[in-house]
Short mmCIF file of C-alpha atoms and ligand atoms in Angstrom, two decimals:
data_model
loop_
_atom_site.label_atom_id
_atom_site.label_comp_id
_atom_site.label_asym_id
_atom_site.label_seq_id
_atom_site.Cartn_x
_atom_site.Cartn_y
_atom_site.Cartn_z
CA MET A 248 -9.95 30.01 -6.42
CA SER A 249 -8.29 28.12 -9.26
CA GLU A 250 -9.73 25.29 -11.29
CA LEU A 251 -7.12 22.96 -9.75
CA PHE A 252 -8.19 23.96 -6.25
CA ASP A 253 -11.86 23.38 -7.09
CA ARG A 254 -11.14 19.92 -8.52
CA GLY A 255 -9.04 18.99 -5.48
CA GLU A 256 -11.71 20.32 -3.12
CA ALA A 257 -14.48 18.30 -4.81
CA ARG A 258 -12.48 15.05 -4.82
CA ILE A 259 -11.34 15.46 -1.22
CA ARG A 260 -14.91 16.26 -0.11
CA TRP A 261 -16.09 12.91 -1.52
CA ILE A 262 -13.24 10.94 0.04
CA ARG A 263 -13.67 12.75 3.38
CA SER A 264 -17.33 11.76 3.44
CA ARG A 265 -16.31 8.06 3.26
CA MET A 266 -13.78 8.24 6.09
CA PRO A 267 -15.91 8.32 9.24
CA LEU A 268 -13.09 7.31 11.59
CA LEU A 269 -10.98 10.27 10.51
CA ALA A 270 -14.02 12.57 10.79
CA ASP A 271 -14.36 11.60 14.47
CA ALA A 272 -10.62 11.98 15.04
CA ARG A 273 -10.79 15.47 13.55
CA THR A 274 -13.47 16.50 16.04
CA GLU A 275 -11.53 14.98 18.95
CA PHE A 276 -8.25 16.56 17.90
CA ALA A 277 -9.89 19.97 17.49
CA ALA A 278 -10.89 19.73 21.16
CA ARG A 279 -7.68 18.13 22.50
CA GLN A 280 -5.12 20.07 20.37
CA PRO A 281 -2.42 17.35 20.72
CA PHE A 282 -0.13 19.06 18.21
CA ALA A 283 -0.44 22.66 19.43
CA GLY A 284 2.86 24.43 18.72
CA ARG A 285 4.24 21.39 16.85
CA ARG A 286 5.47 21.25 13.27
CA VAL A 287 4.77 17.95 11.48
CA GLY A 288 7.03 17.14 8.51
CA MET A 289 5.51 14.66 6.05
CA SER A 290 6.69 12.66 3.07
CA LEU A 291 3.82 10.51 1.78
CA HIS A 292 1.81 10.12 -1.46
CA LEU A 293 -0.06 13.40 -1.96
CA GLU A 294 -3.49 12.15 -2.95
CA PRO A 295 -7.00 12.86 -1.58
CA LYS A 296 -6.91 10.32 1.27
CA THR A 297 -3.63 11.76 2.56
CA ALA A 298 -5.20 15.22 2.38
CA VAL A 299 -7.93 14.08 4.79
CA LEU A 300 -5.22 12.83 7.19
CA LEU A 301 -3.42 16.18 7.02
CA GLU A 302 -6.68 18.01 7.78
CA VAL A 303 -7.05 15.90 10.93
CA LEU A 304 -3.52 16.76 12.09
CA ALA A 305 -4.03 20.44 11.30
CA ALA A 306 -7.31 20.42 13.27
CA GLY A 307 -5.21 19.13 16.19
CA GLY A 308 -3.02 22.22 16.04
CA ALA A 309 -0.19 20.94 13.83
CA GLU A 310 1.67 23.18 11.46
CA ILE A 311 2.14 21.07 8.32
CA VAL A 312 5.19 20.99 6.05
CA ALA A 313 4.66 18.24 3.51
CA THR A 314 5.90 16.71 0.30
CA GLY A 315 4.81 13.68 -1.72
CA ASN A 316 6.60 10.64 -3.06
CA PHE A 317 8.34 10.73 -6.40
CA GLY A 318 5.95 10.66 -9.38
CA THR A 319 2.65 10.30 -7.51
CA THR A 320 1.85 13.85 -6.42
CA GLN A 321 -1.62 15.03 -7.48
CA ASP A 322 -1.53 18.73 -8.32
CA ASP A 323 -5.18 19.43 -7.47
CA VAL A 324 -4.63 17.99 -3.99
CA VAL A 325 -1.56 20.19 -3.54
CA ALA A 326 -3.56 23.26 -4.65
CA PHE A 327 -6.31 22.49 -2.15
CA LEU A 328 -3.92 21.92 0.77
CA ARG A 329 -2.01 25.11 0.04
CA GLY A 330 -5.37 26.88 0.11
CA GLN A 331 -5.74 25.59 3.70
CA GLY A 332 -2.52 27.35 4.72
CA MET A 333 -0.29 24.26 4.69
CA THR A 334 3.23 24.33 3.25
CA VAL A 335 3.07 21.66 0.55
CA LEU A 336 5.97 21.11 -1.84
CA GLY A 337 6.07 19.28 -5.13
CA SER A 338 4.13 18.60 -8.30
CA ARG A 339 3.41 15.62 -10.52
CA ASP A 340 6.08 16.56 -13.06
CA ASP A 341 8.93 17.02 -10.58
CA SER A 342 12.25 15.49 -11.63
CA LEU A 343 13.95 13.15 -9.18
CA GLU A 344 16.38 15.97 -8.32
CA GLN A 345 13.46 18.32 -7.57
CA HIS A 346 11.83 15.62 -5.45
CA HIS A 347 15.04 15.29 -3.40
CA ARG A 348 15.09 19.09 -2.98
CA ASN A 349 11.47 18.95 -1.71
CA VAL A 350 12.38 16.31 0.89
CA ALA A 351 15.40 18.41 1.91
CA ALA A 352 13.16 21.47 2.28
CA VAL A 353 10.87 19.56 4.66
CA ILE A 354 13.93 18.66 6.75
CA ASP A 355 15.21 22.27 6.63
CA ALA A 356 11.87 23.40 8.09
CA LYS A 357 12.98 21.62 11.33
CA PRO A 358 9.90 19.47 12.00
CA ASP A 359 9.32 18.26 15.59
CA ILE A 360 7.38 15.22 14.39
CA LEU A 361 7.92 13.06 11.27
CA LEU A 362 5.28 11.30 9.18
CA ASP A 363 7.54 9.23 7.00
CA ASN A 364 7.23 6.81 4.09
CA GLY A 365 10.37 4.85 3.26
CA ALA A 366 12.37 6.53 6.08
CA ASP A 367 13.54 9.35 3.80
CA LEU A 368 12.88 12.02 6.41
CA ALA A 369 14.41 10.02 9.26
CA ALA A 370 17.55 9.34 7.19
CA GLY A 371 17.76 13.01 6.14
CA ILE A 372 17.34 14.24 9.73
CA VAL A 373 20.13 11.92 10.92
CA ALA A 374 22.41 12.96 8.04
CA ALA A 375 21.78 16.65 8.85
CA GLY A 376 22.69 16.06 12.54
CA MET A 377 19.21 17.27 13.59
CA ALA A 378 17.91 14.09 15.26
CA ASP A 379 17.90 15.70 18.73
CA SER A 380 15.33 18.30 17.68
CA VAL A 381 12.73 15.65 16.71
CA ILE A 382 10.40 14.26 19.41
CA GLY A 383 9.21 11.26 17.37
CA GLY A 384 7.33 10.06 14.35
CA THR A 385 5.66 7.31 12.37
CA GLU A 386 6.77 5.18 9.43
CA GLU A 387 4.17 3.89 6.95
CA THR A 388 5.96 1.14 5.02
CA THR A 389 7.79 -2.19 5.34
CA SER A 390 10.76 -0.88 3.38
CA GLY A 391 11.06 2.16 5.67
CA ALA A 392 10.84 -0.08 8.74
CA LEU A 393 13.66 -2.20 7.32
CA ARG A 394 15.88 0.91 6.98
CA LEU A 395 15.05 2.03 10.52
CA ARG A 396 16.06 -1.41 11.80
CA SER A 397 19.25 -1.70 9.71
CA GLU A 398 21.14 1.37 8.45
CA LEU A 399 19.46 3.69 11.00
CA ALA A 400 19.43 1.26 13.94
CA GLY A 401 20.81 2.94 17.08
CA LYS A 402 20.98 6.33 15.34
CA LEU A 403 17.50 7.58 16.22
CA PRO A 404 17.20 9.09 19.70
CA PHE A 405 13.43 9.45 19.18
CA PRO A 406 10.60 6.86 18.90
CA THR A 407 9.19 5.86 15.51
CA ILE A 408 5.94 3.89 15.44
CA VAL A 409 5.85 1.55 12.43
CA ILE A 410 2.31 1.55 11.07
CA ASN A 411 3.06 -1.41 8.83
CA ASP A 412 3.68 -3.63 11.89
CA SER A 413 0.04 -3.28 12.89
CA LEU A 414 -2.04 -6.46 12.93
CA LEU A 415 -5.12 -4.36 12.13
CA LYS A 416 -3.42 -3.04 9.02
CA ALA A 417 -2.41 -6.54 7.95
CA ILE A 418 -5.98 -7.76 8.26
CA GLY A 419 -7.77 -4.64 7.00
CA GLU A 420 -5.39 -3.61 4.24
CA ASN A 421 -3.06 -6.42 3.15
CA ARG A 422 -5.69 -9.11 3.37
CA HIS A 423 -9.05 -7.54 2.66
CA ALA A 424 -8.26 -4.36 0.72
CA VAL A 425 -5.48 -5.85 -1.44
CA GLY A 426 -7.63 -8.96 -1.96
CA GLN A 427 -10.52 -6.86 -3.22
CA SER A 428 -8.46 -4.48 -5.34
CA VAL A 429 -6.28 -7.15 -6.98
CA VAL A 430 -9.34 -9.11 -8.06
CA GLU A 431 -11.09 -5.91 -9.21
CA SER A 432 -8.00 -4.92 -11.21
CA ILE A 433 -7.63 -8.30 -12.92
CA MET A 434 -11.30 -8.14 -13.89
CA ARG A 435 -11.09 -4.53 -15.09
CA ILE A 436 -7.85 -5.00 -17.05
CA THR A 437 -8.66 -8.38 -18.69
CA ASN A 438 -12.49 -8.53 -18.62
CA LEU A 439 -12.09 -12.31 -18.16
CA MET A 440 -14.67 -14.42 -16.36
CA ILE A 441 -13.75 -15.38 -12.79
CA PRO A 442 -16.39 -18.08 -12.07
CA GLY A 443 -15.06 -21.51 -13.02
CA GLY A 444 -11.61 -20.09 -13.88
CA ARG A 445 -8.44 -21.70 -12.49
CA PHE A 446 -6.23 -19.34 -10.45
CA VAL A 447 -2.84 -20.01 -8.90
CA ILE A 448 -1.69 -17.71 -6.09
CA ALA A 449 1.99 -17.76 -5.10
CA GLY A 450 2.28 -16.83 -1.42
CA TYR A 451 -0.36 -17.39 1.28
CA GLY A 452 0.63 -14.49 3.49
CA TRP A 453 -1.67 -11.57 4.24
CA CYS A 454 -2.12 -10.45 0.64
CA GLY A 455 -2.26 -13.97 -0.85
CA ARG A 456 -4.98 -15.02 1.61
CA GLY A 457 -7.14 -12.07 0.61
CA ILE A 458 -6.64 -12.55 -3.13
CA ALA A 459 -7.52 -16.25 -2.80
CA GLN A 460 -10.57 -15.46 -0.68
CA TYR A 461 -12.05 -12.92 -3.11
CA LEU A 462 -11.32 -15.00 -6.22
CA ARG A 463 -13.11 -17.90 -4.61
CA ALA A 464 -15.99 -15.64 -3.59
CA PHE A 465 -16.45 -14.87 -7.29
CA GLY A 466 -16.58 -18.58 -8.09
CA GLY A 467 -12.96 -19.04 -9.14
CA ARG A 468 -11.11 -22.31 -8.46
CA VAL A 469 -7.99 -21.43 -6.50
CA ALA A 470 -4.70 -23.24 -5.87
CA ILE A 471 -1.92 -22.01 -3.58
CA ALA A 472 1.86 -22.35 -3.93
CA GLU A 473 3.55 -21.50 -0.62
CA VAL A 474 7.09 -22.23 0.62
CA ASP A 475 6.23 -21.96 4.33
CA GLU A 476 4.85 -25.32 5.48
CA ILE A 477 2.59 -23.78 8.15
CA LYS A 478 0.95 -21.41 5.70
CA ALA A 479 0.62 -24.21 3.13
CA PHE A 480 -1.11 -26.21 5.87
CA GLU A 481 -3.44 -23.29 6.57
CA ALA A 482 -4.26 -22.96 2.86
CA ALA A 483 -5.08 -26.67 2.68
CA LEU A 484 -7.41 -26.43 5.69
CA ASP A 485 -9.00 -23.34 4.14
CA GLY A 486 -10.01 -25.67 1.31
CA TYR A 487 -7.57 -24.74 -1.46
CA ARG A 488 -5.54 -27.05 -3.65
CA VAL A 489 -1.91 -26.74 -2.46
CA ASP A 490 1.11 -27.75 -4.49
CA GLU A 491 4.48 -26.66 -5.88
CA LEU A 492 4.31 -23.98 -8.54
CA GLU A 493 5.93 -26.41 -11.01
CA ASN A 494 3.03 -28.79 -10.55
CA LEU A 495 0.39 -26.07 -10.86
CA ALA A 496 1.84 -24.46 -14.00
CA GLU A 497 -0.18 -26.60 -16.39
CA TRP A 498 -3.37 -26.41 -14.31
CA GLY A 499 -3.60 -22.65 -13.85
CA GLN A 500 -5.06 -20.13 -16.25
CA VAL A 501 -4.24 -17.00 -14.22
CA PHE A 502 -1.17 -16.73 -11.94
CA VAL A 503 -0.84 -14.06 -9.24
CA THR A 504 2.33 -13.56 -7.19
CA ALA A 505 2.08 -12.09 -3.67
CA THR A 506 5.30 -13.09 -1.93
CA GLY A 507 7.52 -9.98 -1.73
CA HIS A 508 10.38 -12.18 -3.02
CA PRO A 509 12.24 -12.21 -6.36
CA GLY A 510 12.18 -14.88 -9.07
CA VAL A 511 9.00 -16.72 -8.09
CA ILE A 512 7.65 -17.34 -11.59
CA THR A 513 10.76 -18.43 -13.46
CA ARG A 514 11.37 -19.19 -17.11
CA ASP A 515 11.03 -22.94 -16.34
CA ILE A 516 7.58 -22.41 -14.87
CA ILE A 517 6.49 -20.17 -17.74
CA ASP A 518 7.68 -22.92 -20.14
CA ARG A 519 5.15 -25.32 -18.58
CA MET A 520 2.17 -22.96 -18.79
CA ASN A 521 -0.64 -23.36 -21.27
CA ASP A 522 -1.35 -21.10 -24.20
CA GLY A 523 -2.99 -17.88 -23.03
CA ALA A 524 -1.90 -18.07 -19.36
CA VAL A 525 -2.25 -14.69 -17.63
CA LEU A 526 0.49 -13.43 -15.25
CA ALA A 527 -0.04 -10.73 -12.62
CA ASN A 528 1.92 -9.55 -9.59
CA ALA A 529 0.59 -8.03 -6.36
CA GLY A 530 3.92 -7.81 -4.50
CA HIS A 531 5.64 -4.49 -3.92
CA PHE A 532 8.60 -5.01 -6.28
CA PRO A 533 8.34 -5.91 -9.99
CA TRP A 534 10.67 -8.87 -9.54
CA GLU A 535 8.38 -11.80 -8.73
CA ILE A 536 7.75 -12.73 -12.38
CA ASP A 537 10.88 -13.17 -14.51
CA VAL A 538 9.71 -10.61 -17.05
CA ASP A 539 13.20 -10.29 -18.58
CA ALA A 540 13.25 -14.00 -19.45
CA LEU A 541 9.74 -13.77 -20.86
CA TYR A 542 10.68 -10.82 -23.08
CA ALA A 543 13.96 -12.47 -24.08
CA ASP A 544 12.06 -15.51 -25.35
CA ALA A 545 9.34 -13.48 -27.10
CA GLU A 546 8.83 -13.66 -30.84
CA ARG A 547 6.43 -10.75 -30.70
CA LEU A 548 5.16 -8.31 -28.06
CA THR A 549 1.77 -6.67 -28.50
CA GLN A 550 0.59 -3.99 -26.08
CA LEU A 551 -3.19 -4.52 -26.00
CA ASP A 552 -4.02 -1.76 -23.53
CA SER A 553 -2.06 0.28 -21.02
CA ALA A 554 -1.71 -2.65 -18.58
CA ILE A 555 -2.09 -5.75 -20.75
CA GLU A 556 0.48 -7.19 -23.08
CA ARG A 557 0.43 -10.28 -25.29
CA VAL A 558 3.75 -12.12 -25.48
CA ASP A 559 3.99 -14.58 -28.37
CA LEU A 560 6.49 -17.35 -27.74
CA PRO A 561 8.12 -19.80 -30.16
CA GLY A 562 5.98 -22.85 -30.89
CA GLY A 563 2.72 -20.91 -31.12
CA ARG A 564 2.06 -20.33 -27.41
CA HIS A 565 1.32 -16.90 -25.97
CA ILE A 566 1.37 -15.51 -22.42
CA VAL A 567 -0.59 -12.46 -21.24
CA LEU A 568 1.36 -10.19 -18.90
CA LEU A 569 -0.44 -7.60 -16.77
CA ALA A 570 1.15 -4.27 -15.82
CA GLY A 571 4.59 -5.45 -16.98
CA GLY A 572 4.87 -7.41 -13.69
CA ARG A 573 4.40 -4.30 -11.53
CA MET A 574 1.69 -4.07 -8.82
CA VAL A 575 -1.47 -4.96 -10.70
CA ASN A 576 -3.84 -3.14 -8.35
CA LEU A 577 -2.23 0.21 -9.16
CA ALA A 578 -2.26 -0.39 -12.92
CA GLY A 579 -4.46 0.19 -15.94
CA THR A 580 -6.93 2.93 -16.72
CA ASN A 581 -8.26 4.67 -13.64
CA PRO A 582 -6.75 2.43 -10.94
CA LYS A 583 -8.32 2.85 -7.53
CA GLY A 584 -5.84 1.09 -5.21
CA ASN A 585 -7.03 0.06 -1.79
CA SER A 586 -10.55 0.80 -0.55
CA LEU A 587 -11.39 4.09 1.16
CA GLU A 588 -12.41 2.35 4.37
CA SER A 589 -9.08 0.53 4.61
CA MET A 590 -7.26 3.85 4.25
CA ASP A 591 -9.57 5.35 6.90
CA LEU A 592 -8.29 2.56 9.15
CA GLY A 593 -4.64 3.04 8.17
CA PHE A 594 -4.76 6.79 8.63
CA LEU A 595 -6.51 6.54 12.00
CA LEU A 596 -3.57 4.33 13.03
CA GLN A 597 -1.34 7.19 11.81
CA SER A 598 -3.35 9.88 13.64
CA LEU A 599 -3.54 8.17 17.03
CA SER A 600 0.10 7.04 16.82
CA LEU A 601 1.23 10.60 16.06
CA GLU A 602 -0.88 11.85 18.96
CA ARG A 603 0.89 9.34 21.26
CA VAL A 604 4.26 10.57 19.99
CA ALA A 605 3.26 14.20 20.60
CA THR A 606 1.63 13.83 23.99
CA ASP A 607 3.26 10.83 25.68
CA PRO A 608 6.69 10.16 24.15
CA GLU A 609 7.94 8.80 27.50
CA SER A 610 5.70 5.75 27.06
CA LEU A 611 7.66 4.84 23.91
CA ILE A 612 11.23 3.66 23.33
CA ALA A 613 13.83 5.17 20.98
CA GLY A 614 13.85 3.70 17.47
CA ALA A 615 11.36 1.59 15.51
CA GLN A 616 8.47 -0.06 17.37
CA PRO A 617 4.98 -1.42 16.70
CA VAL A 618 1.74 0.50 17.21
CA PRO A 619 0.89 0.43 20.96
CA ASP A 620 -1.60 -2.34 21.71
CA ASP A 621 -4.19 -0.05 23.32
CA ILE A 622 -4.32 2.04 20.11
CA GLU A 623 -4.87 -1.12 18.01
CA ARG A 624 -7.71 -2.24 20.27
CA GLU A 625 -9.34 1.18 20.37
CA ILE A 626 -9.31 1.40 16.56
CA ALA A 627 -10.64 -2.16 16.19
CA ARG A 628 -13.61 -1.20 18.40
CA ARG A 629 -14.24 1.99 16.44
CA PHE A 630 -14.03 0.22 13.08
CA VAL A 631 -16.52 -2.47 14.07
CA ARG A 632 -18.90 0.28 15.25
CA ALA A 633 -18.43 2.35 12.08
CA LEU A 634 -19.12 -0.71 9.90
CA GLY A 635 -22.35 -1.25 11.75
CA ALA A 636 -21.21 -4.86 12.24
CA ASN A 637 -22.68 -4.83 15.75
CA ARG A 638 -26.12 -3.89 14.53
P1 LIG B 863 3.61 -11.93 3.91
O1 LIG B 863 4.98 -12.00 4.42
O2 LIG B 863 2.44 -11.99 4.85
O3 LIG B 863 3.38 -13.08 2.81
C1 LIG B 863 4.28 -13.46 1.84
C2 LIG B 863 4.20 -14.98 1.72
O4 LIG B 863 4.91 -15.41 0.56
C3 LIG B 863 4.83 -15.72 2.91
O5 LIG B 863 3.88 -16.60 3.47
C4 LIG B 863 6.01 -16.46 2.31
O6 LIG B 863 6.26 -17.71 2.93
C5 LIG B 863 5.55 -16.63 0.88
N1 LIG B 863 6.62 -16.86 -0.09
C6 LIG B 863 7.87 -16.33 -0.12
N2 LIG B 863 8.55 -16.78 -1.20
C7 LIG B 863 7.70 -17.61 -1.88
C8 LIG B 863 7.82 -18.37 -3.05
N3 LIG B 863 8.95 -18.36 -3.78
N4 LIG B 863 6.75 -19.11 -3.46
C9 LIG B 863 5.62 -19.13 -2.74
N5 LIG B 863 5.45 -18.42 -1.58
C10 LIG B 863 6.47 -17.67 -1.17
O7 LIG B 863 3.54 -10.56 3.06
P2 LIG B 863 2.24 -9.79 2.54
O8 LIG B 863 1.80 -8.79 3.55
O9 LIG B 863 1.27 -10.77 2.01
O10 LIG B 863 2.89 -8.95 1.34
C11 LIG B 863 3.31 -9.60 0.14
C12 LIG B 863 3.81 -8.55 -0.84
O11 LIG B 863 2.73 -7.67 -1.19
C13 LIG B 863 4.91 -7.64 -0.30
O12 LIG B 863 5.81 -7.33 -1.36
C14 LIG B 863 4.17 -6.39 0.10
O13 LIG B 863 5.00 -5.24 0.10
C15 LIG B 863 3.15 -6.32 -1.00
N6 LIG B 863 1.98 -5.49 -0.71
C16 LIG B 863 1.29 -5.05 -1.81
C17 LIG B 863 0.20 -4.22 -1.66
C18 LIG B 863 -0.55 -3.78 -2.87
O14 LIG B 863 -1.34 -2.83 -2.76
N7 LIG B 863 -0.36 -4.42 -4.01
C19 LIG B 863 -0.22 -3.74 -0.33
C20 LIG B 863 0.48 -4.37 0.77
C21 LIG B 863 1.56 -5.18 0.57
#
């Protein structure tokens, strides 16, 4: 086999060994064969953790036709999966046009079941007039769920389970895994000391709670800026300083946005910050920090490393911007993203939801819907057992 295959195989073997929930699902699916005779079309990041998910589905009898998301496909993973007999389209260097052709090819393969990310497959199936041939699917992301509930609302005759609506995912991934990985990334990229440092988190939703929790666990002093009164109340009772961002601008040394909304750290707020303030974003879109205003005001920009930039402003102050305002936990040298265990959880949600779609579609309704409650509870029990938290 090729060098690429060998590299993919070695990396996937390591990841597989840290995903005990998927290992059990693979054994169960091999016995139950929920996808026998079914073709699963997938559009999701092609990286080692996704490969382990695809192995589980294939063990359950699924024929796989898959492509990645634009720009994130890992060629060694593709080589390995092709070696397992799966149809996997795409490579890291694909142009956007080629990526669109790959998605179209997955649709042309007439999948019965969709494993979607961003609702690209669902939208393509509807546009091609093929919606009646699909029995159901899952959607991984918030943005895909939004499309299913707006432009595609009423157009899908089949059920789509939205993994992102899961409370387990919010707790396991948004709170704990994003919390851990954002703090790890800030440490890795800046090498600054957390204990005794002053951190301001904008947004006390799932991600903000986790980031605050892990910064505090490292000895950081944390303040929260939150527009929702109830969440601000919760932050106060959790023991954090709570105030308007304007009032925290001079106090903070490191600012992290986790709101999902645009224009949170504005030029006015940056104007009030102290020399050397560090800005990072954890939200999905690179719009929470007004990077354009920061650059417009800059006297000098110095790229210090791949994900850290010094912005010198008039009057002698400088600001340190991480990852250009893009998601900080996917940035810098050798980013890891969310923990393996949290992806084990997320992909077990995928696996059992897809099994429900394949074997009991009558229990579901047409269109977007949350993960069935009994699946959530079953996975919660399994995760607690796998952690050894009951020992
Ligand atoms: P959430 O909805 O639970 O929390 C967002 C919070 O921000 C809400 O409490 C809201 O009231 C608050 N907020 C909105 N505008 C604000 C403002 N101007 N100032 C202060 N607070 C404000 O959402 P969640 O799950 O915490 O996600 C936040 C963002 O993180 C989203 O963009 C999401 O896509 C992204 N995300 C990033 C991940 C990563 O790996 N970096 C993983 C998962 C989600």
